[in-house]
Tab-separated table of N, CA and C in Angstrom:
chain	number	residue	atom	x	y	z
A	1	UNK	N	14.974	12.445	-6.631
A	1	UNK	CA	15.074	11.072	-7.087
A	1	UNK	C	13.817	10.296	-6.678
A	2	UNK	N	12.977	9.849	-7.378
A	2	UNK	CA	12.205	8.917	-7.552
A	2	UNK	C	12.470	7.634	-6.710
A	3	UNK	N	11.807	7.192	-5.868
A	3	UNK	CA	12.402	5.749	-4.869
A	3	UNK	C	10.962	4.605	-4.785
A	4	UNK	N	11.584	3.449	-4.664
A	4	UNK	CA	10.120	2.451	-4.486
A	4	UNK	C	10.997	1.834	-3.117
A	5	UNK	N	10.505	1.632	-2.003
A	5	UNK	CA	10.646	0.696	-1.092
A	5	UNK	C	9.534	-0.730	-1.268
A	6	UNK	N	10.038	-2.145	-1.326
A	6	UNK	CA	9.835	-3.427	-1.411
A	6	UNK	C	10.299	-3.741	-0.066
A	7	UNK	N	8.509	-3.800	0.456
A	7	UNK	CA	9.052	-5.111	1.614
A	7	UNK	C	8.697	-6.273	1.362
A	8	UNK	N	9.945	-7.245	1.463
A	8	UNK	CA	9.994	-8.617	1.115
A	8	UNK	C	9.413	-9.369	2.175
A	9	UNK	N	8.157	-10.207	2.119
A	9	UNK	CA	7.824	-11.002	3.633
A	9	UNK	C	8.362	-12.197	3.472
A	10	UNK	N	8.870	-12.861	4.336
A	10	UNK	CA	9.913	-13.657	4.124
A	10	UNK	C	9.265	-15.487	4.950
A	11	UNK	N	7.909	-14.927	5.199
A	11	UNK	CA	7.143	-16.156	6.049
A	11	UNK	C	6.399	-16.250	5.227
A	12	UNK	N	5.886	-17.581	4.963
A	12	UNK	CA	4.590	-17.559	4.481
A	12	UNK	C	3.195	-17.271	4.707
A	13	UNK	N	3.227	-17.114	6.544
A	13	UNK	CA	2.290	-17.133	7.128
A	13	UNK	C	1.681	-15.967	6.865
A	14	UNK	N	0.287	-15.951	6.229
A	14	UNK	CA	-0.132	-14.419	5.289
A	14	UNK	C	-1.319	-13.787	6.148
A	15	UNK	N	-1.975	-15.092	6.904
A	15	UNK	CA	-3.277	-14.878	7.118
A	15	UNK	C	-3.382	-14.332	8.883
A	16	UNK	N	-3.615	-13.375	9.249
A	16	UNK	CA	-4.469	-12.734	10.609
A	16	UNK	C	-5.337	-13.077	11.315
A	17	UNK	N	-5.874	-13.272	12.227
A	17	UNK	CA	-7.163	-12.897	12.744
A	17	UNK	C	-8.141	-12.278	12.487
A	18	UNK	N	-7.783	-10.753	11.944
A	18	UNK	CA	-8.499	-9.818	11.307
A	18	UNK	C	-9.195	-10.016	10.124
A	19	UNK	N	-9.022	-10.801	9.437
A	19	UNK	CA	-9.116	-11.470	8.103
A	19	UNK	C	-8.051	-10.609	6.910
A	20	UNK	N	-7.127	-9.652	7.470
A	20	UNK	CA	-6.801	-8.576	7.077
A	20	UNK	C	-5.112	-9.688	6.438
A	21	UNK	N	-4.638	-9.856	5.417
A	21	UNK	CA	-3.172	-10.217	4.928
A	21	UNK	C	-2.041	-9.631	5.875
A	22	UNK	N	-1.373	-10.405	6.070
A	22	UNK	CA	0.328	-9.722	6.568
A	22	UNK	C	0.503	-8.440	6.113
A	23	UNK	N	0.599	-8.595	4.484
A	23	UNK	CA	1.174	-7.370	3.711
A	23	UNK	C	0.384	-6.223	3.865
A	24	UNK	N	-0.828	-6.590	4.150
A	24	UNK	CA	-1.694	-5.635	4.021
A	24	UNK	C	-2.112	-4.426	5.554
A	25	UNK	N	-1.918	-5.495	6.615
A	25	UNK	CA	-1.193	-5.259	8.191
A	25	UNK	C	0.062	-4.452	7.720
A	26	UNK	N	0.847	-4.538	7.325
A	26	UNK	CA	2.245	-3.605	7.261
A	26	UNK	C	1.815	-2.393	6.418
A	27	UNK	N	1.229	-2.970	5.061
A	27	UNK	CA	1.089	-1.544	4.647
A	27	UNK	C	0.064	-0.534	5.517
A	28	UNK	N	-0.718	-1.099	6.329
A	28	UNK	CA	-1.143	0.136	6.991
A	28	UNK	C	-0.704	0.721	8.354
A	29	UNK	N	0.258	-0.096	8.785
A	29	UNK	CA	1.523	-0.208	9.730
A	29	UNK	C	1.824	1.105	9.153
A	30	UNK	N	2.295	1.283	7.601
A	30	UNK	CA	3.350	2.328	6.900
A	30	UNK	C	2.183	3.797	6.379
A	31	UNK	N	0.953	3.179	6.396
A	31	UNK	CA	0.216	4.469	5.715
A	31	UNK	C	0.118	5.478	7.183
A	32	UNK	N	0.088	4.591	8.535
A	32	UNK	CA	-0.358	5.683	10.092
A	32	UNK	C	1.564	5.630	10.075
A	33	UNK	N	2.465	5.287	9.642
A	33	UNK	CA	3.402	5.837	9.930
A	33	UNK	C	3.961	7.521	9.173
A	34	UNK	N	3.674	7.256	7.608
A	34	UNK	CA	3.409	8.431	6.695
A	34	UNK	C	2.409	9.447	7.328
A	35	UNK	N	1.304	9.167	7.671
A	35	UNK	CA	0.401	10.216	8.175
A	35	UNK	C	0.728	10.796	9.449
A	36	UNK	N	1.450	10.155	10.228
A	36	UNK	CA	2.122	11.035	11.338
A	36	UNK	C	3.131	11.697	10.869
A	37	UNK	N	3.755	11.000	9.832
A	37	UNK	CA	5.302	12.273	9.494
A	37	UNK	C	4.068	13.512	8.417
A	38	UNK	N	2.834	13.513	8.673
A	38	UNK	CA	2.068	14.631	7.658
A	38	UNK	C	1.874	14.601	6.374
A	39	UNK	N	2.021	13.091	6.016
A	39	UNK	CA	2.334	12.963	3.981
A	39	UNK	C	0.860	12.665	3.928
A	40	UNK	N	0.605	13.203	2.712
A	40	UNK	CA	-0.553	12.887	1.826
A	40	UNK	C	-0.533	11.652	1.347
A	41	UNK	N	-1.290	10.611	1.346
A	41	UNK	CA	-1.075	9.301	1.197
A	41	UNK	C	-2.368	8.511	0.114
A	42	UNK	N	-2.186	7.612	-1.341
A	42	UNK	CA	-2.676	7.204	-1.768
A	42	UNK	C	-2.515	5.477	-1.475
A	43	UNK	N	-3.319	4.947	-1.216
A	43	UNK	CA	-3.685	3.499	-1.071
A	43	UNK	C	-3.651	2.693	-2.186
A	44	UNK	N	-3.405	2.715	-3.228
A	44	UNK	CA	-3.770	1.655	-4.453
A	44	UNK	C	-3.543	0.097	-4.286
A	45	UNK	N	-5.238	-0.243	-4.077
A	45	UNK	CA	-5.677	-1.687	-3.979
A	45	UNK	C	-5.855	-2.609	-5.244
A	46	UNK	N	-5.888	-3.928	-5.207
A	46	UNK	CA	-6.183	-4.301	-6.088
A	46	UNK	C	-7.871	-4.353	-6.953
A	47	UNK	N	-8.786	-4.491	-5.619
A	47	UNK	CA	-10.043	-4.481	-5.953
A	47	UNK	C	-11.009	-3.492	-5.116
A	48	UNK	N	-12.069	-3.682	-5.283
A	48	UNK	CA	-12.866	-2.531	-4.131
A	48	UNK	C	-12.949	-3.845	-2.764
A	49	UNK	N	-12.987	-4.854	-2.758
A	49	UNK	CA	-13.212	-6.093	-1.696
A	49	UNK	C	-11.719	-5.291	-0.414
A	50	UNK	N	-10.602	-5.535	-1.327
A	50	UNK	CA	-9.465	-5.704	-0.797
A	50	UNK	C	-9.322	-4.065	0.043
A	51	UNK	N	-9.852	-2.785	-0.818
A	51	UNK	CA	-10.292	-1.360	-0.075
A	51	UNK	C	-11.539	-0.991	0.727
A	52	UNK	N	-11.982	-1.871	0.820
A	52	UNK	CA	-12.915	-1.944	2.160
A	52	UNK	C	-12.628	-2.369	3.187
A	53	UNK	N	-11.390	-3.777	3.384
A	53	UNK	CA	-10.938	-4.094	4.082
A	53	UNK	C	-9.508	-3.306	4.298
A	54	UNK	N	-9.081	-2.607	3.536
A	54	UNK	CA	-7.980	-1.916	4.183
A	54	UNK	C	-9.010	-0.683	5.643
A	55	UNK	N	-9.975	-0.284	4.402
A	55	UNK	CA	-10.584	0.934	5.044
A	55	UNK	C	-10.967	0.335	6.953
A	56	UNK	N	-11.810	-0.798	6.622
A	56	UNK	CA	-12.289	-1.247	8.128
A	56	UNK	C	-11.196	-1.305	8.800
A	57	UNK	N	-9.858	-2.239	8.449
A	57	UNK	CA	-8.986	-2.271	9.586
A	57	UNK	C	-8.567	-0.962	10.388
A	58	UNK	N	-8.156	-0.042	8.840
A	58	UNK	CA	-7.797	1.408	9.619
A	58	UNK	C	-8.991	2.054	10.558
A	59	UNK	N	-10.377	1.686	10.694
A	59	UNK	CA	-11.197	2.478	11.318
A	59	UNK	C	-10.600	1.256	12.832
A	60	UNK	N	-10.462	0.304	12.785
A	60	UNK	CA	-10.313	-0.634	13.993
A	60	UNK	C	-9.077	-0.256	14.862
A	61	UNK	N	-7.970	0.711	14.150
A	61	UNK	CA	-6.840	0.835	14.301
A	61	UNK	C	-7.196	1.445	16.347
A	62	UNK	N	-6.324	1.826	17.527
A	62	UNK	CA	-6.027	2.208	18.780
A	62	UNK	C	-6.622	3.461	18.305
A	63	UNK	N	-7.486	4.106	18.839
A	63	UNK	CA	-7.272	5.683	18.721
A	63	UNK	C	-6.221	6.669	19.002
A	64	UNK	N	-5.566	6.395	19.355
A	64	UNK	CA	-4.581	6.507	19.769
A	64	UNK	C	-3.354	6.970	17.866
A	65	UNK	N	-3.671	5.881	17.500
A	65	UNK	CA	-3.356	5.930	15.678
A	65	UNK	C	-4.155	6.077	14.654
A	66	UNK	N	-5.523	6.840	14.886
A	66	UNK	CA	-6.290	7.643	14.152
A	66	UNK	C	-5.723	7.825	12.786
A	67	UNK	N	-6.177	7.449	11.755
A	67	UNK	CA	-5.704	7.837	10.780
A	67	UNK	C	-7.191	8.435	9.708
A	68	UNK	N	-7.107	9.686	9.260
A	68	UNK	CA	-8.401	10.171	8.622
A	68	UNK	C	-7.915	9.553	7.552
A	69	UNK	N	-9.132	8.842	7.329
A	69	UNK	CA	-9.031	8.310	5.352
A	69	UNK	C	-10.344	8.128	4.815
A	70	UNK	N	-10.562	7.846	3.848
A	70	UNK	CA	-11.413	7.267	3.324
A	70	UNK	C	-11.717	6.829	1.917
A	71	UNK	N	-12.134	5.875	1.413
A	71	UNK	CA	-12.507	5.163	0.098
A	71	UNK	C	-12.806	6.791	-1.368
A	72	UNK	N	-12.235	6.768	-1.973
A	72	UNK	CA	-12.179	7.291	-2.925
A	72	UNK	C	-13.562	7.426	-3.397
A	73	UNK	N	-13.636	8.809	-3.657
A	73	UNK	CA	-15.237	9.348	-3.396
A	73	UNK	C	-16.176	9.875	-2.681
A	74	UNK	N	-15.454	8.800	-1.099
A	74	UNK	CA	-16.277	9.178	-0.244
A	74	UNK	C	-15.356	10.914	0.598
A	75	UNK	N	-16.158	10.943	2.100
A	75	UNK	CA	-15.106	12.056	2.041
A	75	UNK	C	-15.303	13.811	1.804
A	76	UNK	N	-14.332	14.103	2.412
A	76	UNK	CA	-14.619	15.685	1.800
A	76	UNK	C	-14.011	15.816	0.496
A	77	UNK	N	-14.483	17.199	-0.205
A	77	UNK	CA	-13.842	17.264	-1.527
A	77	UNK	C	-12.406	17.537	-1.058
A	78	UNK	N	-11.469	16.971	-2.180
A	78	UNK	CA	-10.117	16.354	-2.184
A	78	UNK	C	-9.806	15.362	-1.233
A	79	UNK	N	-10.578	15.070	-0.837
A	79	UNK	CA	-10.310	13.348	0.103
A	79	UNK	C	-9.259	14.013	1.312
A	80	UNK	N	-9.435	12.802	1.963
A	80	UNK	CA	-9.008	13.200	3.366
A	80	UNK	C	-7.440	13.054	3.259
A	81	UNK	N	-6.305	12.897	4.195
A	81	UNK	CA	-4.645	12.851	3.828
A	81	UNK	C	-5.031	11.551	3.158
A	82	UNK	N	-5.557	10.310	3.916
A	82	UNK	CA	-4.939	9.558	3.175
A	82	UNK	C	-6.369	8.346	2.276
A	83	UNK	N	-6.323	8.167	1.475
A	83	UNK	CA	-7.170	7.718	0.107
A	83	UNK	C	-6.735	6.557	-0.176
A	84	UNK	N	-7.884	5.815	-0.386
A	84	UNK	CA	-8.167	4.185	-0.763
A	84	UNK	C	-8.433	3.917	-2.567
A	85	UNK	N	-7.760	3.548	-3.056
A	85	UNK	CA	-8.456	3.742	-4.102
A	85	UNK	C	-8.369	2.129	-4.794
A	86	UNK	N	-9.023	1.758	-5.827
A	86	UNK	CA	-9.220	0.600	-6.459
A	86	UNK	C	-9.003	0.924	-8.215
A	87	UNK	N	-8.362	-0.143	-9.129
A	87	UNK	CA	-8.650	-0.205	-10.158
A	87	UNK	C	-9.624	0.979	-11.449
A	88	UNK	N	-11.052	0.294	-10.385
A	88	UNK	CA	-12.164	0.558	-11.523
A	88	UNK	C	-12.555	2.196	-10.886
A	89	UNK	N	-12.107	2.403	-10.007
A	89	UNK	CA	-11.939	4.023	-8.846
A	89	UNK	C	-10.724	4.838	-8.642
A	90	UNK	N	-10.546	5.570	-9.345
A	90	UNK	CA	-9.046	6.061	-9.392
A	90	UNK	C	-8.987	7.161	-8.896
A	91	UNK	N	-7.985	7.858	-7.717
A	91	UNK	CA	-8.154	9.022	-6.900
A	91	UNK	C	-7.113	9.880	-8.441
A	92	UNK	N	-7.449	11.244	-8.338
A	92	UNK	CA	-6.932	12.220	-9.306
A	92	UNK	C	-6.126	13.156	-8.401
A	93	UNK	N	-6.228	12.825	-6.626
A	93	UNK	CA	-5.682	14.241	-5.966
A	93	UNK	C	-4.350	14.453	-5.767
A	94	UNK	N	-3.843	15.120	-5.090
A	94	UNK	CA	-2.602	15.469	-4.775
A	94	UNK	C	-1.764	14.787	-3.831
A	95	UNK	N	-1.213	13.568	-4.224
A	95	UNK	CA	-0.595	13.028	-2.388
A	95	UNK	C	0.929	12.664	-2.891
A	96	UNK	N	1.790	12.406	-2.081
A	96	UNK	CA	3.150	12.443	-1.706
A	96	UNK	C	3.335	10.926	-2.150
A	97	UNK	N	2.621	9.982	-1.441
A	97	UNK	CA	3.157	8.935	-1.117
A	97	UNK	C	2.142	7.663	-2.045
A	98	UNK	N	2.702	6.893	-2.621
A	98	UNK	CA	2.035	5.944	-2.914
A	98	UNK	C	2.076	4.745	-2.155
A	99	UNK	N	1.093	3.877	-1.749
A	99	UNK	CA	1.009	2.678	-1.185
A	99	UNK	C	0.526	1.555	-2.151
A	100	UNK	N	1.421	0.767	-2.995
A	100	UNK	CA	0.943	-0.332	-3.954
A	100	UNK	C	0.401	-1.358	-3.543
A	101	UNK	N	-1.051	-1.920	-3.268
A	101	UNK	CA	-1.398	-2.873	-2.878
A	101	UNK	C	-1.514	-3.709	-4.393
A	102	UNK	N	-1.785	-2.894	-5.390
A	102	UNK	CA	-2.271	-4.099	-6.702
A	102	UNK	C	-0.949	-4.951	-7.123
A	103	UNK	N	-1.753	-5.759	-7.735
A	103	UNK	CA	-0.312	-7.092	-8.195
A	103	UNK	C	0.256	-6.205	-9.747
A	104	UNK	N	-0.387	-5.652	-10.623
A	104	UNK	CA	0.371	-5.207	-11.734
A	104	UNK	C	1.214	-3.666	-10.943
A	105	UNK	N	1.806	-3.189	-12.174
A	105	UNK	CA	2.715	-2.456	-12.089
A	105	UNK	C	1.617	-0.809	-12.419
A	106	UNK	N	0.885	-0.002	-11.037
A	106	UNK	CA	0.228	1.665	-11.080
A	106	UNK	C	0.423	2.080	-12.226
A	107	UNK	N	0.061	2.096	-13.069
A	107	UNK	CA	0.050	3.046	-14.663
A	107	UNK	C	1.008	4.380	-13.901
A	108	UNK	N	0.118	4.844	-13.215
A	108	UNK	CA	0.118	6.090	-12.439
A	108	UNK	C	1.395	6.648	-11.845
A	109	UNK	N	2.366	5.395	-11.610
A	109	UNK	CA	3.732	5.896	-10.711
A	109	UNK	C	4.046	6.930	-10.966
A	110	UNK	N	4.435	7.002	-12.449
A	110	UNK	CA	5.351	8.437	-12.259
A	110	UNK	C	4.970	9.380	-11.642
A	111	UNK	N	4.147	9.740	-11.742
A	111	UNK	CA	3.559	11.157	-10.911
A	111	UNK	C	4.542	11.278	-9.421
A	112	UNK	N	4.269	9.804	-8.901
A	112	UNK	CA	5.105	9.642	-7.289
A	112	UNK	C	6.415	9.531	-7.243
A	113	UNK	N	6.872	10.442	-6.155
A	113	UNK	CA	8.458	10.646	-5.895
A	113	UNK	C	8.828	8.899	-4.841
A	114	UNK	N	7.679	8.921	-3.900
A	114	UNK	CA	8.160	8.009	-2.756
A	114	UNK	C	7.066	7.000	-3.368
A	115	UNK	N	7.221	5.385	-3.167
A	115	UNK	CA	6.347	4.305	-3.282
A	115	UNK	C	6.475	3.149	-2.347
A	116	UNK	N	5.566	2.737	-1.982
A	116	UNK	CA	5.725	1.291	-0.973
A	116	UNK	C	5.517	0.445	-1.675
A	117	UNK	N	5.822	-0.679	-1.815
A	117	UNK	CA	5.379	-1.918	-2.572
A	117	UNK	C	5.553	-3.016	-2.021
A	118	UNK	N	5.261	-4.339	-1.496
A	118	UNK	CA	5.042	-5.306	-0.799
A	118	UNK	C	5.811	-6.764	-1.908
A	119	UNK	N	5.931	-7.646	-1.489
A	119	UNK	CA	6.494	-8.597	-1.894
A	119	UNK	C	5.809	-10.313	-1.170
A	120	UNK	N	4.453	-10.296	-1.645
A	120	UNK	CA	4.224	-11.598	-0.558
A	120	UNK	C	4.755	-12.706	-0.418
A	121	UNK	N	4.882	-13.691	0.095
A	121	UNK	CA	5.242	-15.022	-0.085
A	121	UNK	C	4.658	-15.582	-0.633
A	122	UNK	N	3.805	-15.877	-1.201
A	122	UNK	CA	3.159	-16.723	-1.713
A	122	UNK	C	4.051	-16.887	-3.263
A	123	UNK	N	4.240	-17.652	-4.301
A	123	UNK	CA	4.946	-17.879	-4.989
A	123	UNK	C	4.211	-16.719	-6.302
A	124	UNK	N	2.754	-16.981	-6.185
A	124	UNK	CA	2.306	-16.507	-7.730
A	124	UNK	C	2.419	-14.695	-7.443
A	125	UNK	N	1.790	-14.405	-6.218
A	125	UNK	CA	2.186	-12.782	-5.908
A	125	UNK	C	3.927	-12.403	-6.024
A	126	UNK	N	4.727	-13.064	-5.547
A	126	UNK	CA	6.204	-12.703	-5.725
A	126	UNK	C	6.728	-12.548	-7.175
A	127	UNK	N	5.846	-13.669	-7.887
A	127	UNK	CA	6.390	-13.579	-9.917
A	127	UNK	C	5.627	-12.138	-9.791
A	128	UNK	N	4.583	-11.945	-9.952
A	128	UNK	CA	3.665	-10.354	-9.764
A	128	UNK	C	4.762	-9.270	-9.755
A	129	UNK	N	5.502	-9.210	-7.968
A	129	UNK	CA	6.573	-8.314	-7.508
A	129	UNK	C	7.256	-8.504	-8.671
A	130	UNK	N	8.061	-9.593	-9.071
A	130	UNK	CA	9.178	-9.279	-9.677
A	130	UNK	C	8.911	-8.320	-10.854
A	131	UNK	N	7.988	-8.938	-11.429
A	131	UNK	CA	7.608	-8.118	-13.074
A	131	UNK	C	6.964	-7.057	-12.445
A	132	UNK	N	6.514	-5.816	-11.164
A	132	UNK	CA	6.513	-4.607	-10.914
A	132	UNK	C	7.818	-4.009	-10.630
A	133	UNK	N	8.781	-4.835	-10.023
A	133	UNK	CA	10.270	-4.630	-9.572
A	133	UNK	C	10.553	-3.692	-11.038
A	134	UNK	N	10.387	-4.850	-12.146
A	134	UNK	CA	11.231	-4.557	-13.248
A	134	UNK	C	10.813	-3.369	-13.847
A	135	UNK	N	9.354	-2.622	-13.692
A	135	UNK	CA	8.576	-1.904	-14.343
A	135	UNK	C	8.968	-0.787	-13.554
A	136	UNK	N	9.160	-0.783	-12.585
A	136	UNK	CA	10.286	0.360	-11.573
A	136	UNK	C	11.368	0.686	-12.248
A	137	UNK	N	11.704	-0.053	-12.001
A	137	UNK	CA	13.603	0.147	-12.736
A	137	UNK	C	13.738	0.378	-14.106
A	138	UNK	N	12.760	0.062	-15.015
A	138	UNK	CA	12.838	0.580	-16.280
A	138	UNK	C	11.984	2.179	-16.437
A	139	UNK	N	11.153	2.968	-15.258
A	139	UNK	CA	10.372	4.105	-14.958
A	139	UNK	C	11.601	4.943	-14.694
A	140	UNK	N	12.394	4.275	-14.228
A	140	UNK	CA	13.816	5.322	-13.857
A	140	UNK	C	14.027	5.156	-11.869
A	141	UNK	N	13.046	4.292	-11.600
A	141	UNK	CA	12.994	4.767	-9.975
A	141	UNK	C	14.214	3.782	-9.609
A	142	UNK	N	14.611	4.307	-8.395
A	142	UNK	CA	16.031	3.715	-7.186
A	142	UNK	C	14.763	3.053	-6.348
A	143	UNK	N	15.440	1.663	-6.174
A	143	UNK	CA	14.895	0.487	-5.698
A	143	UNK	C	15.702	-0.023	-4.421
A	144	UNK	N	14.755	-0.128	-3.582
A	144	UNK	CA	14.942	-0.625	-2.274
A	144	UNK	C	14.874	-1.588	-1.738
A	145	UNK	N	14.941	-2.590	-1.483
A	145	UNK	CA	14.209	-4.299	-0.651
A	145	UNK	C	14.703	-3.830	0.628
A	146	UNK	N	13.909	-4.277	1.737
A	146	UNK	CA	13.680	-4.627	3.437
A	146	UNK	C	12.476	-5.772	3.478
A	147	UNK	N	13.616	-6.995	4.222
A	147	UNK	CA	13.080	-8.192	3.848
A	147	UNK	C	12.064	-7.887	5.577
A	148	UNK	N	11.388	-8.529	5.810
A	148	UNK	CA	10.097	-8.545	6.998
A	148	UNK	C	9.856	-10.270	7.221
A	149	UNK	N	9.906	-10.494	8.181
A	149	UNK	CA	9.357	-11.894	8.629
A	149	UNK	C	8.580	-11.510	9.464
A	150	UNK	N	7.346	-12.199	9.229
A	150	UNK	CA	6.477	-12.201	9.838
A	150	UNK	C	6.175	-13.270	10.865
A	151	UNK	N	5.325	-13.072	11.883
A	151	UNK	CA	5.589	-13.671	13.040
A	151	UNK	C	4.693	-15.198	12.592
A	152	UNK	N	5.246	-16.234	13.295
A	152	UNK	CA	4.491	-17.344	12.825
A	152	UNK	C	3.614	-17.450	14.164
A	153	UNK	N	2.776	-18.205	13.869
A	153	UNK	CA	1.152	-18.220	14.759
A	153	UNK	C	1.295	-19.295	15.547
C-alpha cells in the first residue's frame, strides 16, 4: 500500500536561526531519521536556493547524525542514500522514500511506496497542501496527518 504522511505545523512560527524553515528543520529531522532505519531517501525541493539550504543544514547537522547526501549530480555515481533534488534537476535513482519539499503535487509519486509531505502554516502554502492532499488521494495513496507545533521563540 502506497502511504503519504502530512505533517501539519500548527504554529505559525516558521522562521529559525539557521535561516533554515520549521518544515524544512523537520523534514530533515525525518530524512537522518529514514537514513538510520537504512532507506534510500529522495529530497524533492522546490528550487535549487531551497536544496542548498537543505544540503548546508544537513552538513551542520552533530556528527554524531551524519547523514551522506548530496545535491543531485553531485556525488558518486547513483548518489549517495540520500539525494537533494530540485524541479529543473531531477534524481532518476533508486530510493524508498520520498521527502516533498515542493508546493505542487511530484509528477513522480507513483513510483514511491512511502512519502513525507509537510503542511506549513502559512495560509497560501496550506491551500498548496490541500490541492497535493487531493492529488494523493486521487493517485490511490492512504493518507496520514500528524499535526506538529512548533516551539514559539
Amino acid at each position: 500500500m502506497k502511504k503519504v504522511i502530512f505533517y501539519l505545523i500548527e504554529n505559525p512560527n516558521e522562521a529559525s536561526d539557521s535561516g533554515v524553515l520549521f518544515h524544512e528543520q523537520l523534514a530533515c529531522e525525518q530524512i537522518t531519521q529514514a537514513w538510520q532505519a537504512k532507506q534510500r531517501i529522495l529530497v524533492a525541493c522546490q528550487n535549487q536556493t531551497q536544496a542548498e539550504r537543505i544540503d548546508e543544514y544537513l552538513w551542520q547537522l552533530n556528527t554524531d547524525l551524519f547523514v551522506p547526501h548530496n545535491l543531485v549530480g553531485e556525488g558518486m555515481k547513483g548518489g549517495s542514500p540520500v539525494e537533494i533534488c530540485w524541479p529543473q534537476k531531477h534524481s532518476s535513482g533508486n530510493r524508498q522514500l520520498l521527502i516533498n519539499l515542493q508546493e505542487q503535487f511530484p509528477e513522480f509519486a507513483n513510483v514511491y511506496r512511502d512519502i513525507i509531505d509537510f503542511v506549513p502554516a502559512n495560509e497560501q502554502l496550506k491551500a498548496l497542501a490541500r490541492a497535493r492532499y487531493k492529488s494523493y488521494k486521487e493517485a490511490g495513496f492512504m493518507l496520514k496527518t500528524i499535526p506538529i507545533m512548533c516551539a514559539a521563540k
